[in-house]
PDB file of C-alpha atoms and ligand atoms in Angstrom:
ATOM      1  CA  MET T 173      24.899 -69.702  64.132  1.00  0.00           C
ATOM      2  CA  LEU T 174      23.520 -66.701  62.329  1.00  0.00           C
ATOM      3  CA  ASP T 175      19.833 -66.031  62.478  1.00  0.00           C
ATOM      4  CA  ALA T 176      18.043 -66.654  59.231  1.00  0.00           C
ATOM      5  CA  CYS T 177      17.624 -63.504  57.209  1.00  0.00           C
ATOM      6  CA  TYR T 178      13.917 -63.939  56.679  1.00  0.00           C
ATOM      7  CA  ASP T 179      11.429 -62.419  59.091  1.00  0.00           C
ATOM      8  CA  THR T 180       9.630 -65.449  60.507  1.00  0.00           C
ATOM      9  CA  SER T 181       6.704 -63.415  61.809  1.00  0.00           C
ATOM     10  CA  ALA T 182       6.108 -61.967  58.336  1.00  0.00           C
ATOM     11  CA  VAL T 183       6.437 -65.442  56.784  1.00  0.00           C
ATOM     12  CA  GLN T 184       3.850 -66.724  59.253  1.00  0.00           C
ATOM     13  CA  ALA T 185       1.601 -63.726  58.573  1.00  0.00           C
ATOM     14  CA  ALA T 186       1.646 -64.517  54.828  1.00  0.00           C
ATOM     15  CA  VAL T 187       0.658 -68.131  55.520  1.00  0.00           C
ATOM     16  CA  ASP T 188      -1.997 -67.041  58.011  1.00  0.00           C
ATOM     17  CA  LEU T 189      -3.435 -64.572  55.507  1.00  0.00           C
ATOM     18  CA  ALA T 190      -3.633 -67.212  52.757  1.00  0.00           C
ATOM     19  CA  ASN T 191      -5.254 -69.622  55.218  1.00  0.00           C
ATOM     20  CA  THR T 192      -8.040 -67.231  56.179  1.00  0.00           C
ATOM     21  CA  LEU T 193      -9.619 -68.851  53.126  1.00  0.00           C
ATOM     22  CA  LYS T 194     -10.412 -72.567  53.290  1.00  0.00           C
ATOM     23  CA  PRO T 195     -10.977 -73.170  49.581  1.00  0.00           C
ATOM     24  CA  VAL T 196     -12.140 -76.780  49.853  1.00  0.00           C
ATOM     25  CA  ARG T 197     -14.675 -76.139  52.600  1.00  0.00           C
ATOM     26  CA  GLY T 198     -15.584 -72.778  51.135  1.00  0.00           C
ATOM     27  CA  GLU T 199     -14.989 -71.016  54.452  1.00  0.00           C
ATOM     28  CA  ASP T 200     -13.738 -67.459  54.517  1.00  0.00           C
ATOM     29  CA  PHE T 201     -12.465 -65.834  57.694  1.00  0.00           C
ATOM     30  CA  LEU T 202     -11.717 -62.481  56.128  1.00  0.00           C
ATOM     31  CA  GLU T 203     -15.109 -61.208  55.092  1.00  0.00           C
ATOM     32  CA  SER T 204     -15.555 -58.209  57.359  1.00  0.00           C
ATOM     33  CA  VAL T 205     -13.595 -55.180  58.507  1.00  0.00           C
ATOM     34  CA  ALA T 206     -13.824 -56.581  62.051  1.00  0.00           C
ATOM     35  CA  GLN T 207     -12.108 -59.789  60.900  1.00  0.00           C
ATOM     36  CA  LEU T 208      -9.378 -57.745  59.199  1.00  0.00           C
ATOM     37  CA  ARG T 209      -8.907 -55.741  62.384  1.00  0.00           C
ATOM     38  CA  GLY T 210      -8.548 -59.030  64.252  1.00  0.00           C
ATOM     39  CA  PHE T 211      -5.965 -60.257  61.756  1.00  0.00           C
ATOM     40  CA  LEU T 212      -3.927 -57.056  62.112  1.00  0.00           C
ATOM     41  CA  HIS T 213      -4.186 -57.265  65.880  1.00  0.00           C
ATOM     42  CA  ASP T 214      -2.858 -60.834  65.793  1.00  0.00           C
ATOM     43  CA  HIS T 215       0.066 -59.778  63.569  1.00  0.00           C
ATOM     44  CA  PRO T 216       1.346 -56.591  65.201  1.00  0.00           C
ATOM     45  CA  ALA T 217       4.720 -56.664  63.441  1.00  0.00           C
ATOM     46  CA  LEU T 218       3.076 -55.680  60.161  1.00  0.00           C
ATOM     47  CA  GLY T 219       2.606 -52.044  61.051  1.00  0.00           C
ATOM     48  CA  PRO T 220       4.327 -49.076  59.446  1.00  0.00           C
ATOM     49  CA  ALA T 221       7.725 -48.060  60.794  1.00  0.00           C
ATOM     50  CA  GLU T 222       7.821 -44.702  62.453  1.00  0.00           C
ATOM     51  CA  PRO T 223      10.727 -44.061  64.766  1.00  0.00           C
ATOM     52  CA  SER T 224       8.681 -41.580  66.764  1.00  0.00           C
ATOM     53  CA  GLU T 225       5.859 -44.006  67.253  1.00  0.00           C
ATOM     54  CA  PRO T 226       5.563 -45.315  70.828  1.00  0.00           C
ATOM     55  CA  ALA T 227       6.573 -48.976  70.859  1.00  0.00           C
ATOM     56  CA  ALA T 228       3.495 -50.045  72.805  1.00  0.00           C
ATOM     57  CA  GLU T 229       1.189 -48.504  70.261  1.00  0.00           C
ATOM     58  CA  HIS T 230       3.002 -50.281  67.483  1.00  0.00           C
ATOM     59  CA  ALA T 231       2.959 -53.581  69.324  1.00  0.00           C
ATOM     60  CA  THR T 232      -0.804 -53.634  69.735  1.00  0.00           C
ATOM     61  CA  GLY T 233      -1.410 -52.749  66.106  1.00  0.00           C
ATOM     62  CA  VAL T 234      -3.846 -49.987  67.062  1.00  0.00           C
ATOM     63  CA  ARG T 235      -2.402 -47.720  64.411  1.00  0.00           C
ATOM     64  CA  TRP T 236      -4.545 -49.341  61.791  1.00  0.00           C
ATOM     65  CA  SER T 237      -8.270 -48.822  61.778  1.00  0.00           C
ATOM     66  CA  PRO T 238      -9.050 -50.593  58.535  1.00  0.00           C
ATOM     67  CA  THR T 239     -11.854 -49.575  56.215  1.00  0.00           C
ATOM     68  CA  GLU T 240     -13.960 -51.457  53.654  1.00  0.00           C
ATOM     69  CA  GLU T 241     -11.461 -50.338  51.029  1.00  0.00           C
ATOM     70  CA  ASP T 242      -8.591 -51.836  53.028  1.00  0.00           C
ATOM     71  CA  LEU T 243     -10.580 -55.045  53.333  1.00  0.00           C
ATOM     72  CA  ALA T 244     -11.056 -55.265  49.555  1.00  0.00           C
ATOM     73  CA  GLU T 245      -7.348 -54.618  48.986  1.00  0.00           C
ATOM     74  CA  VAL T 246      -6.199 -57.149  51.576  1.00  0.00           C
ATOM     75  CA  ARG T 247      -8.568 -59.754  50.123  1.00  0.00           C
ATOM     76  CA  SER T 248      -7.009 -59.203  46.735  1.00  0.00           C
ATOM     77  CA  LEU T 249      -3.532 -59.405  48.309  1.00  0.00           C
ATOM     78  CA  ARG T 250      -4.591 -62.713  49.840  1.00  0.00           C
ATOM     79  CA  GLU T 251      -5.296 -64.116  46.366  1.00  0.00           C
ATOM     80  CA  THR T 252      -1.790 -63.237  45.221  1.00  0.00           C
ATOM     81  CA  VAL T 253      -0.102 -64.526  48.374  1.00  0.00           C
ATOM     82  CA  ARG T 254      -2.022 -67.802  48.080  1.00  0.00           C
ATOM     83  CA  ALA T 255      -1.072 -68.080  44.408  1.00  0.00           C
ATOM     84  CA  VAL T 256       2.606 -67.612  45.317  1.00  0.00           C
ATOM     85  CA  LEU T 257       2.440 -70.272  48.046  1.00  0.00           C
ATOM     86  CA  GLU T 258       0.558 -72.737  45.862  1.00  0.00           C
ATOM     87  CA  ARG T 259       2.637 -72.234  42.742  1.00  0.00           C
ATOM     88  CA  ALA T 260       6.225 -71.825  43.947  1.00  0.00           C
ATOM     89  CA  ASN T 261       6.816 -75.560  43.982  1.00  0.00           C
ATOM     90  CA  THR T 262       5.739 -76.228  40.398  1.00  0.00           C
ATOM     91  CA  ASP T 263       6.088 -72.828  38.734  1.00  0.00           C
ATOM     92  CA  ALA T 264       8.903 -70.968  40.480  1.00  0.00           C
ATOM     93  CA  ALA T 265       9.228 -68.375  37.706  1.00  0.00           C
ATOM     94  CA  GLY T 266       5.506 -67.579  37.877  1.00  0.00           C
ATOM     95  CA  ALA T 267       5.560 -67.316  41.680  1.00  0.00           C
ATOM     96  CA  VAL T 268       8.673 -65.142  41.625  1.00  0.00           C
ATOM     97  CA  ALA T 269       7.096 -62.813  39.064  1.00  0.00           C
ATOM     98  CA  LEU T 270       4.136 -62.342  41.442  1.00  0.00           C
ATOM     99  CA  VAL T 271       6.502 -61.639  44.363  1.00  0.00           C
ATOM    100  CA  ASN T 272       8.539 -59.105  42.381  1.00  0.00           C
ATOM    101  CA  ASP T 273       5.408 -57.424  41.120  1.00  0.00           C
ATOM    102  CA  GLY T 274       4.015 -57.291  44.673  1.00  0.00           C
ATOM    103  CA  LEU T 275       7.251 -55.733  45.987  1.00  0.00           C
ATOM    104  CA  ARG T 276       7.231 -53.089  43.265  1.00  0.00           C
ATOM    105  CA  HIS T 277       3.533 -52.331  43.593  1.00  0.00           C
ATOM    106  CA  SER T 278       3.698 -51.935  47.388  1.00  0.00           C
ATOM    107  CA  ARG T 279       6.861 -49.798  47.122  1.00  0.00           C
ATOM    108  CA  ALA T 280       8.631 -52.101  49.531  1.00  0.00           C
ATOM    109  CA  THR T 281      11.354 -50.253  51.433  1.00  0.00           C
ATOM    110  CA  PRO T 282      13.831 -51.703  53.918  1.00  0.00           C
ATOM    111  CA  VAL T 283      14.178 -49.757  57.174  1.00  0.00           C
ATOM    112  CA  LEU T 284      16.142 -50.190  60.371  1.00  0.00           C
ATOM    113  CA  ARG T 285      14.169 -50.498  63.567  1.00  0.00           C
ATOM    114  CA  LEU T 286      15.361 -50.675  67.161  1.00  0.00           C
ATOM    115  CA  GLY T 287      13.855 -53.713  68.854  1.00  0.00           C
ATOM    116  CA  ASP T 288      14.388 -55.220  72.292  1.00  0.00           C
ATOM    117  CA  ASP T 289      17.434 -57.165  71.048  1.00  0.00           C
ATOM    118  CA  GLY T 290      19.016 -54.325  69.090  1.00  0.00           C
ATOM    119  CA  TRP T 291      18.754 -53.117  65.531  1.00  0.00           C
ATOM    120  CA  ARG T 292      17.029 -55.141  62.889  1.00  0.00           C
ATOM    121  CA  THR T 293      15.859 -54.513  59.360  1.00  0.00           C
ATOM    122  CA  GLU T 294      12.234 -54.630  58.342  1.00  0.00           C
ATOM    123  CA  VAL T 295      10.556 -54.046  55.044  1.00  0.00           C
ATOM    124  CA  VAL T 296       7.676 -51.573  55.023  1.00  0.00           C
ATOM    125  CA  SER T 297       5.762 -49.787  52.297  1.00  0.00           C
ATOM    126  CA  GLY T 298       6.690 -46.335  51.057  1.00  0.00           C
ATOM    127  CA  THR T 299       2.936 -45.570  51.078  1.00  0.00           C
ATOM    128  CA  ASP T 300       0.482 -45.242  53.944  1.00  0.00           C
ATOM    129  CA  ARG T 301      -1.848 -47.975  52.725  1.00  0.00           C
ATOM    130  CA  CYS T 302      -2.519 -50.845  55.063  1.00  0.00           C
ATOM    131  CA  SER T 303      -2.555 -53.460  52.282  1.00  0.00           C
ATOM    132  CA  HIS T 304       0.751 -52.153  50.937  1.00  0.00           C
ATOM    133  CA  HIS T 305       2.435 -52.545  54.328  1.00  0.00           C
ATOM    134  CA  LEU T 306       1.187 -56.098  54.540  1.00  0.00           C
ATOM    135  CA  ALA T 307       2.284 -56.788  50.969  1.00  0.00           C
ATOM    136  CA  ALA T 308       5.764 -55.303  51.495  1.00  0.00           C
ATOM    137  CA  ALA T 309       6.389 -57.342  54.658  1.00  0.00           C
ATOM    138  CA  MET T 310       4.933 -60.593  53.308  1.00  0.00           C
ATOM    139  CA  PHE T 311       6.462 -60.536  49.832  1.00  0.00           C
ATOM    140  CA  SER T 312       9.901 -59.577  51.142  1.00  0.00           C
ATOM    141  CA  ALA T 313       9.728 -62.390  53.708  1.00  0.00           C
ATOM    142  CA  LEU T 314       8.696 -64.905  51.032  1.00  0.00           C
ATOM    143  CA  ALA T 315      11.403 -63.538  48.731  1.00  0.00           C
ATOM    144  CA  SER T 316      14.025 -64.176  51.437  1.00  0.00           C
ATOM    145  CA  VAL T 317      12.796 -67.734  51.963  1.00  0.00           C
ATOM    146  CA  ILE T 318      12.914 -68.394  48.206  1.00  0.00           C
ATOM    147  CA  ALA T 319      16.406 -66.880  47.973  1.00  0.00           C
ATOM    148  CA  THR T 320      17.849 -68.702  51.000  1.00  0.00           C
ATOM    149  CA  LEU T 321      16.004 -72.032  51.091  1.00  0.00           C
ATOM    150  CA  GLY T 322      14.490 -72.331  47.615  1.00  0.00           C
ATOM    151  CA  PRO T 323      10.985 -72.059  46.156  1.00  0.00           C
ATOM    152  CA  ASN T 324      10.044 -75.632  47.036  1.00  0.00           C
ATOM    153  CA  ARG T 325       9.793 -74.600  50.709  1.00  0.00           C
ATOM    154  CA  LEU T 326       6.474 -72.946  49.890  1.00  0.00           C
ATOM    155  CA  GLY T 327       3.519 -75.217  49.376  1.00  0.00           C
ATOM    156  CA  ALA T 328      -0.064 -76.310  49.734  1.00  0.00           C
ATOM    157  CA  CYS T 329      -1.076 -79.235  51.916  1.00  0.00           C
ATOM    158  CA  ALA T 330      -1.014 -82.676  50.313  1.00  0.00           C
ATOM    159  CA  GLY T 331      -3.962 -83.787  52.439  1.00  0.00           C
ATOM    160  CA  PRO T 332      -7.114 -84.522  50.482  1.00  0.00           C
ATOM    161  CA  ASN T 333      -9.764 -81.852  51.067  1.00  0.00           C
ATOM    162  CA  CYS T 334      -7.335 -79.359  52.579  1.00  0.00           C
ATOM    163  CA  ARG T 335      -5.238 -77.029  50.406  1.00  0.00           C
ATOM    164  CA  GLY T 336      -4.004 -75.209  53.498  1.00  0.00           C
ATOM    165  CA  THR T 337      -0.767 -73.415  52.652  1.00  0.00           C
ATOM    166  CA  PHE T 338       2.559 -73.557  54.504  1.00  0.00           C
ATOM    167  CA  VAL T 339       6.163 -72.406  54.421  1.00  0.00           C
ATOM    168  CA  ASP T 340       8.613 -75.050  55.554  1.00  0.00           C
ATOM    169  CA  LEU T 341      11.438 -73.508  57.595  1.00  0.00           C
ATOM    170  CA  SER T 342      12.543 -76.842  59.069  1.00  0.00           C
ATOM    171  CA  ARG T 343      16.047 -78.218  58.747  1.00  0.00           C
ATOM    172  CA  ASN T 344      15.232 -81.075  56.381  1.00  0.00           C
ATOM    173  CA  GLY T 345      12.495 -79.290  54.439  1.00  0.00           C
ATOM    174  CA  SER T 346      10.271 -82.303  53.845  1.00  0.00           C
ATOM    175  CA  LYS T 347       6.987 -80.814  54.957  1.00  0.00           C
ATOM    176  CA  GLN T 348       3.978 -81.964  52.934  1.00  0.00           C
ATOM    177  CA  TYR T 349       1.045 -81.124  55.181  1.00  0.00           C
ATOM    178  CA  CYS T 350      -0.128 -77.825  56.587  1.00  0.00           C
ATOM    179  CA  THR T 351      -0.408 -79.135  60.148  1.00  0.00           C
ATOM    180  CA  ARG T 352       0.408 -82.209  62.196  1.00  0.00           C
ATOM    181  CA  ALA T 353      -3.322 -82.845  62.448  1.00  0.00           C
ATOM    182  CA  CYS T 354      -3.547 -83.054  58.651  1.00  0.00           C
ATOM    183  CA  ALA T 355      -0.543 -85.414  58.409  1.00  0.00           C
ATOM    184  CA  HIS T 356      -2.066 -87.581  61.139  1.00  0.00           C
ATOM    185  CA  ARG T 357      -5.450 -87.752  59.368  1.00  0.00           C
ATOM    186  CA  VAL T 358      -3.735 -88.903  56.184  1.00  0.00           C
ATOM    187  CA  SER T 359      -1.672 -91.590  57.928  1.00  0.00           C
ATOM    188  CA  VAL T 360      -4.739 -92.894  59.765  1.00  0.00           C
ATOM    189  CA  ALA T 361      -6.668 -93.053  56.481  1.00  0.00           C
ATOM    190  CA  ALA T 362      -3.766 -94.887  54.803  1.00  0.00           C
ATOM    191  CA  TYR T 363      -3.584 -97.341  57.699  1.00  0.00           C
ATOM    192  CA  ARG T 364      -7.338 -97.993  57.515  1.00  0.00           C
ATOM    193  CA  SER T 365      -7.277 -98.556  53.786  1.00  0.00           C
ATOM    194  CA  ARG T 366      -4.356-100.999  54.111  1.00  0.00           C
ATOM    195  CA  HIS T 367      -6.167-102.751  56.931  1.00  0.00           C
ATOM    196  CA  ASN T 368      -9.425-103.012  54.945  1.00  0.00           C
ATOM    197  CA  ALA T 369      -7.603-104.157  51.818  1.00  0.00           C
ATOM    198  CA  GLY T 370      -5.787-106.873  53.797  1.00  0.00           C
TER     199      GLY T 370
HETATM  200 ZN1   ZN F1395      -3.753 -79.634  55.535  1.00  0.00          ZN
END
């Protein structure tokens, strides 16, 4: 079987970025430069591609030392990524317009990179801006999911009081909740309400 053409780590990074905001609880985990540095450290594949760059340096994400300006840009990117994930299901054309705009704006450029398992393509930005590299990787990954699996694979959690976002890469594509914990909470609540009603 062929590997899927989307970059799963970039797909996950897009979801993780959107979920640094918990809109229902009003919690925000991307309020400081230190938090952005942590996010970049946890998603090392989002760095710029430079063939001369030592692999270890790339892998630890130390190339980026983000500034306040980067933080503001990544926060604004987060709004767009969340809008794409939340909308794709009901307004595919609107979500796709945001993705295309994001690709253009970040000057997304495919490059070949030599990894441990051989050559692979990645999408980076033609600029040196941190937020543009994130945007190029995330929007191209979401674009590939939309093109291969369809826009309804992107979504926001159906759990009450959640709105966590997800991308469903499973075989049957029936995901409704951001996490198993959320699905479990909902089924327990449904059980209790049936029990109380009976
Ligand atoms: Zn949820």
